[in-house]
Amino acid sequence: MEAREVFALGLGLSAPWKLAGQRLDVEKRPHELHLEVVADRGALFACPECGRACKAHDFASFTWQHLNFFQHHCFIMARVPRVDCPDHGVKRVAVPWARPGSRFTLLFEQAALVLVREMPVLAAARFIGITDKRLWRIVEHYVARAVARIDLSAVRAVGLDETASKRGHNYVTVFIDMDRRDKPVIFVAPGKGKACVAGFRAFMLGHRGEPTTVAEVVCDMSPAFLAALAQGFPNAAVTVDWFHVVQLFTTAVDQVRKAEARGRKLPKAARWAVLKAAERTLTDEQRVALAELEAGGFATAAAYRAKEMLRWIRQAVGPQAARWRITRFINHIGLGLAPGPLLEPVRKALRTFAQHVEPILQRWASSHSNARLEALNGLFQAARARARGYRNTATFLTIIYLLGAPLPDIFNST
Ligand SMILES: [Zn+2]
């Protein structure tokens, strides 16, 4: 096999295109390998609209960046004709080694995608020698095309959660298929709230899904979500994820602790002691801190007790037992809280909790694991890391799809 045949194979060249020449430019660092591709004289080209074989009307020169050839940067150059189709007029023809409008070969783009699955986009861009902005454009193209092919006809249970690309900035709402263990993400919408639910509903309808067959939705206690879900998914039982209940009270405990620490010195190690998710993981120092909080009559101790009582509720074996424990919790904690502004965050959390008793209870009837939404946090963290340096709503959304969605066709170049 001749050298030019090897190159032709790598490029996916087919008639009438063939490799005409190659030149190594040693003036440049790294060296540049230039491959010239030409079409047979007098060849006919397919109209990009209808495929009709037409004569070349005129030519223009284009350059594509190709995969590095060992340490050399590699470029393809070709004069690409326009055809004059009787039906569609003068059109630039498509070349087999690149998609229309791209300045990179298909092989280059696919190699770039492989890298982006494994490392941050910025690092991948440096590695292949292009700007991260250009690499993002490639990634966005392929991800959008693969997302367009997602099939939602089998979706019966949906979970949703929101997150920000940076603290307080660029919110996105992520929808997952609760029945998929691997790659569960099926839709990502910019923002958080009502419009995201409406967006998901429209997306479902456009991807062979049927909102009325969704039997369960798992979410947090956002009033906007809950109202929109009742409207857009009328047959779905809504479950408030337990993870969000714990989060609600954990946030309240932290607010009480911060406010109290401004007026009174708290025991050392109090911060992490009251935030720990499981009592058994407490260090000795944290145990001492908890005892001191309790003995000193700190408001933080009262907030902590409320949060800890959630554990007792969660251990209820059925919906009836859970309802009884929830009622006890609301009464006991609500009446036991000392008056004054310090414990207001707990009272507020309690009010939110009391307003959502039914969807919270639904978890005892649900067959879906609560761990699914919690596991999304790992995905969100990975997505933030991959998009570092060029992170906005669009890039964050793209990378969540790339890492978390079932996109089996992403490497398919057609
Ligand atoms: Zn045509």
XYZ file of C-alpha atoms and ligand atoms in Angstrom:
415
model
C 0.000 0.000 0.000
C 1.364 3.398 -0.929
C 1.622 6.256 1.518
C -1.113 8.180 -0.246
C -3.477 5.227 0.023
C -2.884 5.127 3.768
C -3.818 8.783 4.053
C -6.812 8.307 1.798
C -8.125 5.564 4.072
C -7.772 7.731 7.163
C -9.698 10.488 5.474
C -12.506 8.330 4.182
C -11.783 9.501 0.639
C -13.932 8.045 -2.105
C -14.356 8.785 -5.793
C -14.160 11.328 -7.310
C -11.842 12.547 -4.530
C -8.226 11.400 -4.364
C -5.017 12.458 -2.727
C -2.897 14.496 -5.127
C 0.095 15.477 -3.050
C 1.670 15.923 0.322
C 4.113 18.450 1.672
C 5.808 18.795 5.038
C 6.257 22.422 6.066
C 9.349 22.403 8.304
C 9.368 26.192 8.698
C 6.497 25.853 11.165
C 6.811 24.571 14.748
C 5.402 21.978 15.143
C 5.898 20.972 11.502
C 2.803 20.969 9.357
C 1.863 18.173 7.028
C -0.315 19.450 4.164
C -2.308 16.952 2.151
C -3.844 18.073 -1.094
C -7.057 16.405 -2.221
C -8.449 16.828 -5.727
C -11.409 15.554 -7.684
C -11.053 13.781 -11.014
C -11.246 16.149 -13.926
C -14.724 16.320 -15.358
C -16.258 14.519 -12.374
C -19.906 14.985 -11.470
C -20.920 16.033 -7.942
C -24.111 15.467 -6.010
C -26.342 18.456 -5.364
C -26.414 18.767 -1.531
C -30.188 19.219 -1.615
C -31.400 16.472 -3.965
C -28.362 14.340 -4.766
C -28.652 14.881 -8.508
C -25.283 14.474 -10.272
C -24.230 17.858 -11.648
C -21.198 19.365 -13.328
C -18.955 21.678 -11.337
C -19.942 25.310 -11.673
C -16.908 26.880 -10.000
C -14.345 26.033 -7.302
C -13.014 27.562 -4.106
C -10.137 26.446 -1.858
C -10.736 25.196 1.693
C -8.515 23.906 4.465
C -9.456 21.495 7.255
C -7.480 20.616 10.305
C -6.953 16.867 10.480
C -5.669 14.590 13.234
C -2.035 15.153 14.082
C 0.262 12.866 12.146
C 2.586 11.820 14.975
C 3.999 15.150 16.185
C 3.076 17.055 13.025
C -0.072 19.098 12.672
C -1.941 17.925 9.642
C -4.115 19.899 7.233
C -6.222 18.880 4.259
C -6.537 21.263 1.367
C -9.017 20.913 -1.466
C -10.742 22.944 -4.114
C -14.409 22.266 -3.570
C -16.888 22.927 -6.365
C -20.313 24.442 -6.353
C -22.840 22.755 -8.605
C -25.571 24.478 -10.556
C -28.584 22.240 -9.928
C -31.562 22.863 -12.219
C -33.853 22.645 -9.169
C -31.763 24.140 -6.360
C -29.436 26.592 -8.051
C -25.780 27.109 -7.197
C -24.773 25.079 -4.085
C -21.459 24.104 -2.484
C -21.103 20.309 -2.530
C -20.483 18.251 0.621
C -17.110 16.536 1.030
C -16.901 13.048 2.547
C -14.233 13.918 5.150
C -15.933 16.839 6.902
C -19.404 18.036 7.769
C -20.673 21.168 6.014
C -19.297 24.371 7.498
C -16.709 22.693 9.736
C -13.024 23.549 9.485
C -12.090 20.168 10.957
C -12.213 16.673 9.464
C -14.707 14.166 10.848
C -11.886 12.057 12.234
C -10.485 15.079 14.055
C -13.878 15.900 15.549
C -14.488 12.354 16.701
C -11.084 12.122 18.324
C -11.838 15.424 20.069
C -15.119 14.013 21.397
C -13.367 10.937 22.760
C -10.996 13.200 24.687
C -13.790 15.411 26.019
C -15.479 12.366 27.499
C -12.340 11.697 29.500
C -10.927 15.115 30.449
C -11.906 18.775 30.877
C -12.651 20.547 27.607
C -9.901 23.095 28.216
C -7.300 20.350 28.663
C -8.563 18.500 25.591
C -8.385 21.717 23.548
C -4.748 22.287 24.586
C -3.922 18.689 23.827
C -5.203 18.851 20.248
C -4.021 22.408 19.685
C -7.219 24.374 19.129
C -8.975 27.009 21.227
C -11.482 25.780 23.797
C -14.124 27.941 22.127
C -13.746 26.026 18.860
C -13.750 22.695 20.667
C -16.947 23.672 22.501
C -18.574 24.372 19.148
C -17.726 20.850 17.973
C -18.986 19.281 21.209
C -22.191 21.306 21.137
C -22.883 20.239 17.552
C -22.508 16.509 18.208
C -24.309 16.548 21.545
C -27.261 18.512 20.136
C -27.539 16.087 17.248
C -27.455 13.047 19.537
C -29.951 14.626 21.950
C -32.325 15.184 19.045
C -32.439 11.385 18.649
C -33.273 10.519 22.267
C -36.333 8.269 22.421
C -38.630 8.875 25.408
C -41.395 6.443 24.512
C -40.614 4.175 27.492
C -40.405 6.849 30.199
C -42.841 6.220 33.087
C -41.124 7.821 36.079
C -39.223 11.091 36.050
C -36.998 12.794 38.591
C -35.953 16.410 38.436
C -33.490 18.605 40.241
C -31.867 21.962 39.709
C -28.276 23.034 40.064
C -26.047 25.992 39.235
C -22.893 25.992 37.148
C -21.370 28.377 39.677
C -22.674 29.272 43.098
C -25.847 31.258 42.442
C -25.295 31.524 38.678
C -26.563 29.835 35.520
C -29.185 27.506 36.883
C -30.216 24.441 34.943
C -32.945 21.912 35.699
C -32.109 18.294 34.962
C -34.725 15.627 34.257
C -33.861 11.965 34.679
C -35.570 8.689 33.844
C -35.999 7.090 37.282
C -35.902 3.617 35.725
C -32.467 4.083 34.192
C -29.559 3.279 36.455
C -26.887 4.273 33.959
C -26.922 7.559 31.983
C -30.327 8.629 33.334
C -30.410 12.242 32.054
C -33.133 12.737 29.442
C -33.561 16.516 29.395
C -31.727 19.603 30.620
C -33.394 23.027 30.637
C -31.844 26.411 31.366
C -33.279 28.085 34.482
C -35.373 26.661 37.285
C -39.126 26.674 37.612
C -42.351 26.421 35.689
C -40.952 26.988 32.196
C -38.540 24.052 32.631
C -41.404 21.639 33.287
C -43.296 22.977 30.258
C -40.076 22.638 28.236
C -39.672 19.021 29.294
C -43.272 18.262 28.399
C -42.789 19.684 24.891
C -39.481 17.807 24.531
C -41.194 14.570 25.523
C -43.907 15.066 22.921
C -41.222 15.699 20.299
C -39.314 12.530 21.249
C -42.029 9.877 21.053
C -42.920 10.361 24.721
C -46.383 10.786 26.161
C -46.741 12.965 29.293
C -49.992 11.268 30.329
C -48.191 7.913 30.718
C -45.793 9.354 33.301
C -47.003 7.737 36.528
C -44.533 9.256 38.980
C -42.444 12.393 39.318
C -39.828 12.815 42.030
C -38.736 16.355 42.863
C -38.026 18.886 45.591
C -40.482 21.221 47.328
C -40.343 24.110 44.849
C -43.912 25.476 44.553
C -43.285 26.405 40.903
C -42.309 22.837 40.022
C -45.208 21.320 41.907
C -47.810 23.545 40.270
C -46.383 22.991 36.782
C -46.177 19.224 37.301
C -49.805 18.970 38.368
C -50.741 20.779 35.182
C -48.410 19.144 32.658
C -48.330 15.596 34.058
C -51.864 15.083 35.331
C -51.522 11.329 35.925
C -48.262 11.463 37.843
C -48.061 10.890 41.585
C -45.625 13.471 42.920
C -43.007 12.315 45.400
C -40.848 14.763 47.303
C -37.437 13.232 47.483
C -36.303 12.479 51.042
C -32.915 13.892 50.182
C -34.548 17.313 49.761
C -36.369 17.012 53.099
C -33.042 16.415 54.847
C -31.501 19.271 52.865
C -34.290 21.605 53.967
C -33.577 21.020 57.660
C -29.818 20.871 57.230
C -29.927 24.351 55.715
C -32.076 25.547 58.617
C -29.619 24.123 61.178
C -26.749 25.886 59.453
C -28.628 29.202 59.394
C -29.400 28.948 63.110
C -25.795 28.065 63.919
C -24.418 30.988 61.917
C -26.846 33.463 63.480
C -26.201 32.156 66.983
C -22.430 32.225 66.527
C -22.632 35.990 65.960
C -23.915 36.529 69.504
C -22.423 33.668 71.480
C -19.330 31.523 71.279
C -20.191 28.020 70.069
C -18.242 24.912 71.073
C -15.324 24.053 68.825
C -16.267 21.477 66.139
C -19.954 22.455 66.412
C -20.230 23.278 62.733
C -19.461 19.831 61.343
C -21.014 18.045 64.300
C -24.478 19.405 63.485
C -24.109 18.926 59.716
C -22.971 15.294 59.746
C -25.369 13.037 57.913
C -24.911 10.026 60.189
C -24.420 10.031 63.930
C -22.093 7.049 63.865
C -19.511 8.985 61.825
C -19.068 11.676 64.476
C -15.574 12.181 65.877
C -15.046 12.325 69.643
C -14.513 16.072 69.429
C -17.830 16.456 67.557
C -19.648 14.342 70.181
C -18.315 16.625 72.900
C -19.457 19.655 70.906
C -22.980 18.252 70.614
C -23.146 17.550 74.357
C -21.983 21.102 75.092
C -24.566 22.570 72.716
C -27.255 20.565 74.475
C -26.092 21.377 78.000
C -25.701 25.074 77.211
C -29.263 25.402 75.915
C -28.085 26.602 72.517
C -30.687 27.273 69.817
C -28.414 25.317 67.482
C -29.052 22.238 69.646
C -32.816 22.595 69.215
C -32.403 22.939 65.436
C -30.161 19.896 65.405
C -32.729 17.840 67.324
C -35.357 18.675 64.685
C -33.070 17.521 61.895
C -32.151 14.325 63.748
C -35.808 13.434 64.235
C -36.064 13.012 60.447
C -34.058 9.828 60.806
C -36.755 8.407 63.064
C -39.446 9.327 60.515
C -37.562 7.741 57.673
C -37.300 4.446 59.502
C -41.104 4.092 59.553
C -41.987 0.824 57.827
C -45.159 1.890 56.010
C -47.157 4.950 55.003
C -49.416 4.748 58.069
C -46.566 4.617 60.532
C -44.849 7.383 58.608
C -47.928 9.602 58.745
C -48.167 9.108 62.496
C -44.477 9.946 62.997
C -44.740 13.004 60.731
C -47.679 14.336 62.760
C -45.758 13.741 65.989
C -42.724 15.480 64.498
C -44.633 18.591 63.407
C -46.394 18.928 66.787
C -43.484 18.017 69.017
C -40.851 20.139 67.251
C -43.230 23.000 66.524
C -44.376 23.352 70.128
C -40.948 22.734 71.610
C -39.135 25.549 69.828
C -38.231 28.535 71.977
C -39.761 31.789 70.708
C -37.620 34.458 69.102
C -35.919 35.101 65.754
C -33.029 32.681 66.293
C -35.099 29.589 65.545
C -37.137 31.167 62.749
C -35.285 29.142 60.025
C -36.466 25.906 61.689
C -40.036 27.181 61.964
C -39.915 28.090 58.281
C -38.564 24.639 57.311
C -41.282 23.071 59.416
C -43.984 25.081 57.637
C -42.626 23.995 54.236
C -42.492 20.403 55.468
C -46.080 20.567 56.768
C -47.307 21.909 53.427
C -45.861 18.884 51.601
C -46.863 16.009 53.845
C -48.716 14.137 51.086
C -45.932 14.164 48.458
C -43.409 13.423 51.213
C -45.472 10.411 52.327
C -45.576 9.243 48.724
C -42.041 7.912 49.100
C -43.419 5.047 51.185
C -45.640 4.077 48.235
C -43.020 4.722 45.552
C -41.005 1.911 44.054
C -38.185 4.213 43.026
C -34.968 4.616 44.899
C -34.409 7.933 46.578
C -30.751 7.670 45.844
C -31.190 8.588 42.179
C -31.532 12.329 42.619
C -28.866 12.429 45.291
C -26.500 10.669 42.894
C -26.949 13.531 40.444
C -24.709 15.652 42.655
C -21.739 13.601 41.512
C -22.680 14.211 37.892
C -23.083 17.955 38.483
C -19.652 18.149 40.076
C -18.056 16.282 37.192
C -19.821 18.568 34.710
C -18.543 21.675 36.496
C -15.004 20.322 36.345
C -15.239 19.464 32.647
C -16.554 22.914 31.750
C -14.039 24.825 33.870
C -12.738 27.993 32.231
C -15.605 28.303 29.770
C -18.653 27.683 31.839
C -21.973 29.256 30.952
C -25.475 27.867 30.759
C -25.003 26.452 27.258
C -21.695 24.701 27.922
C -22.855 23.408 31.316
C -26.002 21.995 29.766
C -24.023 20.367 26.930
C -21.578 18.673 29.258
C -24.357 17.336 31.516
C -25.868 15.689 28.452
C -22.497 14.349 27.338
C -21.719 12.797 30.730
C -25.196 11.829 31.880
C -27.490 11.144 28.927
C -27.893 8.017 26.809
C -26.272 9.253 23.572
C -25.284 6.040 21.802
C -25.064 7.670 18.384
C -22.803 10.516 19.316
C -19.847 9.146 17.344
C -21.925 8.480 14.294
C -20.831 11.098 11.777
C -23.946 11.100 9.628
Zn -30.685 19.800 -6.378
